[in-house]
Amino acid sequence: MIPVRGYKDKRVAVLGLGRSGLSAALALQAGGASPVVWDDNEPARAAAHDLGLDVQDLSKDRPWVDVVSLILSPGIPHLYPRPHPIVAKAWAMNVVVDNDIGLFFRSYATRDWDMFDNQPQVVCVTGSNGKSTTTALITHILRAAGKPVQMGGNIGRGVLDLNPATDGEVVVMELSSYQTDVARSLTPDIGVFMNLSPDHLDRHGGMGGYYAAKRRLFIEGGPERAIIGVDEIEGRALANEMRQEVVSGDPVIAISTTQKLRGAGWSVFARKGFLAEWRKDRQMASIDLRDIQGLPGAHNHQNACAAYAVCRSLGLSPKVIESALHSFPGLPHRCQVLGAARGITFVNDSKATNVDAAAKSIGAFKNIRLIIGGQPKEGGIADLAPVLGDVKSAYLIGAAAEEFAKQLPDTPHQISGTIEAAVQQAIEDADVGDVVLLAPACASFDQYKNFELRGDAFVAAVAPFLAEGAG
C-alpha cells in the first residue's frame, strides 16, 4: 500500500467503495487522514464498515464538517451527463474533488528515493483501445528483462494498493478517460496515447470532451517522453502540441500501423506484419510480428509498437524486446485464441465493446462466424460495413439483436439471443478453417455485469466442443 501524503489529521470524503475507492480510503487512513466514506449501494457500505471505515451518508450536511477533499471513484460522473449530487454538494461547499490517481502522484515519491541509485519511473497508458494489452505487454517485457516492475490502475491492482517504490522500479499504469479527467495531479515519466474512437461520449459530453480527458495526461502531466499514436487526427494534433524540438521532434515518439513514419524524429511503425524503428533518418531495428501468437492482427501490432517504444525509452535493446514479445501469452477476453477443434478456431474478444475495437478484431481473421451484440452504443454497427467481407455469418445476442439485424442486410445472420445459443449455432454452421469470433461491439450490461463475465460465458460454452475435439 502507498500511504497518502498531505492529509495527515484531515477529514477526507470518499465516494464509491469499489476497488479504487476502498484502497483510497485505506491508503488515506494509513497516511494519517480520517476518511469518511459512502457508496449508494448498501452491500458496499457494509463491506467498508466491516473494514472499520467511517461510513456516513454524504448526501447529508453533517459529515462534511471540516472535510477538505472528496475522492471520487471512476464509475461516478462528475460533470456529464450530470454531476452526481454528492459531487455537486462538494462544489457548493468549496471542497476540491480528486481521485486515487491524483492521490498516487502526490504520494508515490518520498524522501527514501534520495537513497536510490536509479529513480523509479511511472508509465501511463491511455487511449480508446489496446490500453490493457499494451500495459500488460510493457510489464511482461520489463519483467522478462529482469527489471523490477509493478502494474496497476485500470488493470491489475488499484494504484494505491501498489507497493512503495524500490530502486529503479517501473510502475506501468492503464488509465481510462474517467481517471485522467478528474485527477488533480498527473506527472508520468512516460505517457502513451494509443488511439481515439467514439466511446463513453455521454460521460464526456461528446467527442471533444472525451479527447480532452485523454489529453490532460500529456498537457497537464508533461511527461518526459510522449509516445503517441498518429493514425487519427487527435493523435496527430497531440503529437504536434507536445513537440518541443523542431528537428528531433522530442519528446515525442510517433507510432502507427497505417503509414511509414520516417525522418529526423523518432518513430515506431508496423507495416505488413513488420515493426520498424526509425530515428535520425535511418532504421534502427526491425521485428517480424507475424508469428507472435499472443499478438494477432494489426491492432495488436499497434500495441507492440507502443510497448516497444516505451521499453526502448527505458533503455532496453531491440533484441531483448523481441525475445519478450514472443513469450507474451496475451490477455483474457482480448483477441484470446481459446483453441481449435475439427478445424474450427475459437477466439474470445469480449473486450471489443465498441465498433472500432470490433472492426480491428474482425480484421485479424478470415472466414469468420461472428457473435455480436449486447447493450448497444450510439450509432449501432453501420461503421462495421467495410470489414464484414470475411464474415460468413453473424449471430446476434442481447438487447441489440433486433436493431443490429436491420443493419446487416448483406451479411447472413440470425438472432440467437444468448451466447450459448450463438456458439451452438455457429458450430453447426462452421466449416473447416472457420473462426468463431466473439467481438460484441457493445457493452455487456444488458446480460452480464462486465465484459469479463461475458467472455467467461463464451469460454464455458466453447469448452465442451474443444474438449470433445481434443479427445
XYZ file of C-alpha atoms in Angstrom:
471
model
C 0.000 0.000 0.000
C 1.103 3.579 -0.691
C 0.132 5.807 2.265
C -1.415 9.049 1.025
C 0.653 12.121 1.839
C -0.588 15.634 2.573
C -3.767 14.844 4.522
C -2.470 13.933 7.975
C -5.073 14.767 10.659
C -7.544 15.970 7.995
C -11.002 14.657 7.087
C -11.333 13.393 3.533
C -14.582 12.128 1.968
C -14.545 9.103 -0.352
C -17.474 8.437 -2.717
C -17.709 4.990 -4.273
C -16.400 1.917 -2.482
C -15.337 -0.405 -5.254
C -11.726 -1.467 -5.703
C -10.266 2.028 -6.148
C -12.492 3.680 -3.534
C -11.727 1.163 -0.797
C -7.990 1.247 -1.497
C -8.072 5.070 -1.468
C -9.836 5.124 1.904
C -7.384 2.653 3.441
C -4.379 4.476 1.963
C -5.691 7.783 3.328
C -6.057 6.152 6.727
C -2.513 4.763 6.500
C -1.248 8.281 5.807
C -2.900 9.686 8.934
C -6.078 11.095 7.394
C -9.614 10.461 8.672
C -11.637 9.145 5.712
C -15.425 9.463 5.686
C -16.838 7.047 3.129
C -20.094 6.452 1.263
C -21.496 4.361 -1.551
C -25.015 4.370 -2.984
C -25.106 0.554 -2.664
C -25.728 -0.942 0.763
C -23.507 -4.057 0.309
C -20.523 -1.828 -0.482
C -21.203 0.253 2.622
C -21.422 -2.895 4.737
C -18.078 -4.131 3.402
C -16.457 -0.793 4.247
C -17.967 -0.859 7.723
C -16.539 -4.340 8.279
C -13.090 -2.913 7.476
C -13.514 -0.347 10.248
C -14.091 2.636 7.972
C -16.308 5.543 8.999
C -19.415 5.178 6.804
C -21.597 8.296 6.700
C -24.284 9.483 4.291
C -22.541 12.208 2.270
C -25.879 13.465 0.943
C -26.371 14.977 4.424
C -24.630 18.109 5.696
C -23.234 16.813 8.960
C -20.483 14.501 7.567
C -18.963 17.423 5.653
C -17.750 19.301 8.735
C -14.003 20.021 8.222
C -13.819 17.837 5.079
C -11.060 19.184 2.811
C -11.365 16.908 -0.244
C -13.727 14.467 -1.965
C -12.090 11.420 -3.571
C -14.239 10.138 -6.421
C -14.326 6.616 -7.839
C -14.054 6.411 -11.646
C -17.533 4.998 -12.249
C -19.243 8.075 -10.775
C -19.972 11.004 -13.146
C -18.573 14.346 -12.042
C -19.829 16.501 -14.929
C -21.706 14.738 -17.764
C -24.362 13.593 -18.368
C -24.976 15.264 -14.986
C -22.902 15.536 -11.820
C -23.603 13.072 -9.049
C -25.487 15.001 -6.321
C -22.642 14.480 -3.844
C -20.138 15.929 -6.335
C -22.405 18.968 -6.711
C -22.524 19.191 -2.926
C -18.721 19.213 -2.735
C -18.605 22.051 -5.257
C -21.128 24.061 -3.260
C -19.006 23.601 -0.129
C -15.767 24.531 -1.933
C -14.371 21.038 -1.309
C -11.884 20.006 -4.003
C -12.635 16.840 -5.985
C -9.825 14.379 -6.766
C -9.397 10.642 -7.341
C -6.987 7.844 -6.446
C -4.765 8.650 -9.443
C -4.254 12.187 -8.138
C -3.508 10.812 -4.670
C -0.976 8.366 -6.135
C 1.004 11.054 -7.928
C 1.174 13.272 -4.848
C 2.218 10.348 -2.642
C 4.405 7.954 -4.641
C 7.710 9.865 -4.431
C 9.179 10.037 -0.919
C 12.450 11.093 0.734
C 13.555 7.454 0.596
C 14.171 7.985 -3.100
C 17.279 10.042 -2.212
C 18.939 6.737 -1.310
C 18.189 5.071 -4.649
C 20.856 4.676 -7.326
C 18.171 4.733 -10.020
C 14.990 6.756 -9.707
C 11.690 4.872 -10.093
C 9.626 5.750 -13.157
C 5.927 5.782 -13.959
C 4.500 4.841 -17.365
C 0.850 5.719 -18.044
C -1.096 4.253 -20.980
C -4.356 5.743 -22.237
C -6.476 5.651 -25.404
C -9.710 4.061 -26.594
C -8.493 0.564 -27.474
C -5.480 -1.550 -26.622
C -4.687 0.027 -23.247
C -4.860 -3.171 -21.230
C -2.880 -5.303 -23.652
C -0.221 -2.614 -24.046
C 0.066 -2.137 -20.282
C 0.389 -5.886 -19.738
C 2.837 -6.216 -22.634
C 5.130 -3.477 -21.289
C 5.062 -5.151 -17.877
C 5.824 -8.539 -19.434
C 8.806 -7.208 -21.410
C 10.300 -5.410 -18.416
C 9.837 -8.469 -16.206
C 11.411 -10.718 -18.841
C 14.362 -8.325 -18.942
C 14.819 -8.647 -15.184
C 13.573 -5.156 -14.338
C 11.573 -4.512 -11.146
C 8.049 -3.620 -12.271
C 4.503 -3.256 -10.937
C 1.262 -2.968 -12.922
C -1.898 -1.211 -11.802
C -4.626 1.322 -12.480
C -7.489 0.186 -14.661
C -5.890 -3.268 -14.864
C -4.398 -5.347 -12.081
C -4.142 -3.659 -8.699
C -5.559 -0.292 -7.684
C -2.778 2.291 -7.813
C -2.775 2.879 -4.045
C -2.620 -0.890 -3.457
C 0.776 -0.986 -5.168
C 3.880 -1.399 -3.052
C 6.123 1.581 -2.233
C 8.830 2.133 -4.832
C 12.096 0.245 -4.934
C 15.385 1.240 -6.560
C 14.936 1.559 -10.334
C 11.402 0.185 -10.344
C 8.898 0.953 -13.100
C 5.172 1.300 -12.415
C 3.046 0.704 -15.529
C -0.491 2.068 -15.262
C -3.509 1.794 -17.529
C -5.635 4.933 -17.202
C -9.152 5.381 -18.559
C -10.646 8.741 -19.508
C -12.680 8.561 -16.276
C -9.417 8.544 -14.331
C -7.466 11.174 -16.257
C -10.454 13.511 -16.323
C -10.598 14.012 -12.543
C -7.040 13.557 -11.253
C -5.612 16.810 -9.880
C -2.043 15.547 -10.192
C -0.731 13.808 -13.323
C 3.056 13.546 -13.606
C 4.070 10.412 -15.526
C 7.627 9.977 -16.747
C 6.322 8.362 -19.945
C 2.830 8.905 -21.346
C 1.287 6.713 -24.047
C -1.676 7.758 -26.216
C -2.802 4.741 -28.215
C -5.716 5.909 -30.371
C -9.124 7.545 -30.171
C -12.522 6.326 -31.341
C -16.048 7.237 -30.160
C -16.717 5.782 -26.704
C -18.139 6.984 -23.382
C -19.453 10.068 -25.185
C -22.363 10.576 -22.782
C -19.888 10.673 -19.894
C -17.738 13.344 -21.545
C -20.339 15.465 -23.312
C -19.205 14.416 -26.787
C -16.034 13.556 -28.686
C -14.309 16.815 -27.780
C -14.739 16.205 -24.072
C -13.576 12.615 -24.462
C -10.392 13.729 -26.223
C -9.840 16.495 -23.664
C -9.909 13.910 -20.847
C -7.178 11.878 -22.577
C -5.167 14.983 -23.477
C -4.871 16.002 -19.805
C -2.355 13.208 -19.187
C 0.036 14.977 -21.559
C -0.736 18.685 -21.321
C -1.223 18.682 -17.541
C 1.274 15.903 -16.886
C 4.146 16.998 -19.113
C 5.795 13.561 -19.465
C 9.484 13.428 -20.320
C 8.620 11.084 -23.181
C 5.293 11.106 -25.080
C 4.510 8.052 -27.209
C 1.591 8.953 -29.432
C -0.433 7.015 -31.995
C -0.855 9.237 -35.037
C -3.375 7.231 -37.058
C -6.227 9.582 -36.050
C -6.370 13.356 -36.270
C -6.475 13.722 -32.485
C -3.185 11.862 -32.147
C -1.566 13.975 -34.860
C -2.760 17.148 -33.132
C -1.487 15.951 -29.756
C 1.896 14.952 -31.178
C 2.238 18.412 -32.690
C 1.341 20.071 -29.385
C 3.878 18.001 -27.477
C 6.814 18.533 -29.844
C 9.433 20.822 -28.353
C 12.408 20.217 -30.655
C 11.874 21.120 -34.309
C 14.345 18.640 -35.819
C 14.273 15.670 -33.427
C 10.609 16.015 -32.507
C 11.461 15.357 -28.859
C 9.886 14.335 -26.553
C 7.531 12.568 -28.999
C 7.838 9.059 -30.394
C 5.151 8.662 -33.066
C 3.621 5.207 -33.634
C 1.444 3.942 -36.496
C 0.075 0.857 -38.213
C -1.246 2.672 -41.295
C 1.750 4.632 -42.573
C 5.530 4.660 -42.756
C 6.994 7.190 -40.341
C 10.444 8.363 -41.294
C 12.527 11.488 -40.990
C 14.724 13.003 -38.296
C 12.276 12.278 -35.489
C 11.859 9.067 -33.509
C 9.120 6.741 -34.755
C 7.963 3.139 -34.500
C 5.530 1.721 -37.055
C 4.218 -1.640 -38.243
C 3.507 -2.454 -41.868
C 2.642 -5.860 -43.363
C 3.469 -7.560 -40.077
C 6.888 -5.999 -39.538
C 7.715 -3.495 -36.796
C 10.314 -0.866 -37.704
C 12.082 1.687 -35.529
C 13.361 4.825 -37.260
C 15.477 7.556 -35.716
C 17.601 10.317 -37.223
C 16.628 9.363 -40.774
C 17.681 5.727 -40.500
C 16.214 2.403 -39.484
C 17.418 1.243 -36.088
C 15.655 -2.135 -35.834
C 13.040 -4.421 -37.400
C 10.937 -7.213 -35.845
C 8.732 -9.774 -37.603
C 5.431 -9.798 -35.682
C 3.547 -12.235 -37.911
C 4.212 -15.411 -35.945
C 3.692 -13.990 -32.449
C 0.600 -15.889 -31.303
C -0.164 -13.570 -28.378
C -0.422 -10.520 -30.676
C -2.692 -11.359 -33.658
C -3.854 -8.646 -36.049
C -2.931 -5.064 -36.879
C -4.460 -3.681 -33.680
C -2.118 -5.856 -31.647
C 0.747 -4.691 -33.819
C -0.086 -1.155 -32.668
C 0.102 -2.422 -29.088
C 3.501 -3.931 -29.890
C 4.714 -0.622 -31.348
C 3.679 1.285 -28.235
C 5.238 -1.248 -25.852
C 8.426 -1.345 -27.933
C 8.696 2.468 -27.846
C 8.236 2.530 -24.063
C 10.845 -0.148 -23.458
C 13.343 1.497 -25.822
C 12.792 4.741 -23.894
C 13.626 2.821 -20.716
C 16.898 1.609 -22.195
C 16.109 -1.940 -23.376
C 17.702 -3.259 -26.570
C 15.648 -4.331 -29.606
C 16.810 -7.956 -29.214
C 15.664 -8.137 -25.591
C 12.275 -6.669 -26.526
C 11.856 -9.017 -29.499
C 12.537 -12.080 -27.363
C 9.966 -10.996 -24.771
C 7.322 -10.294 -27.445
C 7.440 -13.956 -28.484
C 6.721 -15.157 -24.944
C 3.758 -12.834 -24.331
C 0.670 -15.010 -23.731
C -1.916 -12.301 -24.422
C -4.731 -11.242 -22.113
C -8.035 -12.994 -21.435
C -11.010 -11.584 -23.370
C -8.777 -9.609 -25.747
C -8.442 -11.454 -29.065
C -7.774 -14.549 -26.944
C -7.358 -17.674 -29.058
C -9.009 -20.413 -26.997
C -8.038 -23.289 -29.258
C -9.289 -25.263 -32.226
C -11.265 -28.462 -32.761
C -12.337 -30.156 -36.011
C -10.625 -27.365 -37.902
C -12.679 -24.606 -36.216
C -10.846 -21.933 -34.188
C -12.479 -20.061 -31.304
C -11.493 -16.502 -30.338
C -12.746 -14.571 -27.314
C -12.641 -10.781 -27.767
C -15.333 -9.834 -25.262
C -13.339 -6.647 -24.561
C -14.305 -5.397 -28.044
C -17.019 -3.220 -26.505
C -17.232 -0.642 -29.304
C -17.373 -0.701 -33.095
C -13.747 0.343 -33.608
C -12.436 -2.462 -31.379
C -14.713 -4.997 -33.046
C -13.572 -3.881 -36.505
C -9.945 -4.390 -35.558
C -10.711 -7.831 -34.172
C -12.647 -8.843 -37.308
C -9.759 -7.587 -39.443
C -7.364 -10.001 -37.748
C -9.085 -13.158 -39.052
C -10.632 -14.792 -42.147
C -13.744 -16.973 -42.614
C -15.491 -15.611 -39.538
C -18.614 -16.778 -37.734
C -19.230 -13.586 -35.767
C -21.049 -13.369 -32.430
C -22.069 -9.765 -31.901
C -24.459 -7.755 -29.742
C -25.198 -6.679 -26.198
C -26.069 -3.255 -24.856
C -25.715 -1.071 -27.973
C -23.779 2.157 -28.164
C -24.652 5.256 -30.152
C -24.516 4.712 -33.909
C -25.025 0.949 -33.930
C -22.751 -1.121 -36.179
C -23.136 0.688 -39.505
C -19.409 1.539 -39.458
C -18.532 -2.166 -39.487
C -19.659 -2.495 -43.126
C -16.134 -2.134 -44.651
C -14.750 -5.086 -42.639
C -17.636 -7.554 -42.963
C -16.374 -9.158 -46.183
C -14.735 -12.011 -44.274
C -17.799 -12.610 -42.072
C -19.599 -15.704 -43.369
C -22.455 -15.329 -40.875
C -23.361 -13.318 -37.773
C -25.141 -14.474 -34.617
C -26.872 -11.642 -32.767
C -27.195 -11.600 -28.986
C -28.558 -9.358 -26.266
C -30.567 -6.149 -26.371
C -29.035 -5.036 -29.682
C -30.086 -8.129 -31.646
C -33.177 -6.754 -33.395
C -31.547 -3.400 -34.157
C -28.345 -4.992 -35.498
C -30.324 -7.364 -37.713
C -31.602 -4.337 -39.637
C -28.011 -3.078 -40.093
C -26.739 -6.322 -41.688
C -28.698 -6.551 -44.945
C -25.821 -8.089 -46.917
C -24.424 -10.399 -44.220
C -26.158 -13.703 -43.436
C -27.334 -13.521 -39.839
C -29.692 -14.913 -37.260
C -30.930 -13.756 -33.877
C -29.505 -16.135 -31.287
C -30.315 -14.159 -28.151
C -27.716 -15.737 -25.865
C -24.045 -16.586 -26.173
C -24.790 -20.253 -25.530
C -27.263 -20.423 -28.424
C -24.943 -18.408 -30.687
C -21.998 -20.749 -30.040
C -24.122 -23.823 -30.768
C -25.497 -22.340 -33.986
C -22.053 -21.167 -35.127
C -20.568 -24.634 -34.554
C -23.384 -26.242 -36.548
C -22.773 -23.841 -39.458
C -18.953 -23.746 -39.365
C -16.674 -25.362 -41.945
C -13.058 -26.426 -41.559
C -10.920 -23.283 -41.477
C -13.607 -21.076 -39.958
C -13.124 -18.854 -36.911
C -15.915 -18.450 -34.343
C -15.259 -14.957 -33.014
C -16.923 -13.169 -30.104
C -16.475 -9.450 -30.864
C -19.677 -7.853 -29.481
C -19.167 -4.161 -30.405
C -21.372 -3.488 -27.370
C -21.287 -3.094 -23.632
C -22.213 -6.205 -21.662
C -24.566 -4.721 -19.094
C -27.811 -5.999 -20.627
C -26.891 -9.612 -19.795
C -23.656 -9.535 -17.765
C -22.150 -7.411 -15.015
C -18.986 -6.827 -17.049
C -17.220 -7.893 -20.225
C -15.147 -10.451 -18.287
C -18.252 -12.408 -17.290
C -19.484 -12.253 -20.875
C -16.150 -13.647 -22.043
C -16.273 -16.341 -19.372
C -19.695 -17.392 -20.678
C -18.244 -17.746 -24.179
C -15.303 -19.769 -22.855
C -17.688 -22.048 -20.943
C -19.920 -22.541 -23.997
C -16.951 -23.415 -26.198
C -15.166 -25.676 -23.675
C -17.167 -28.904 -24.260
C -16.593 -28.725 -28.010
C -12.844 -28.107 -27.559
C -12.642 -30.950 -25.038
C -14.502 -33.296 -27.391
C -12.228 -32.320 -30.239
C -9.132 -32.913 -28.109
C -10.454 -36.366 -27.182
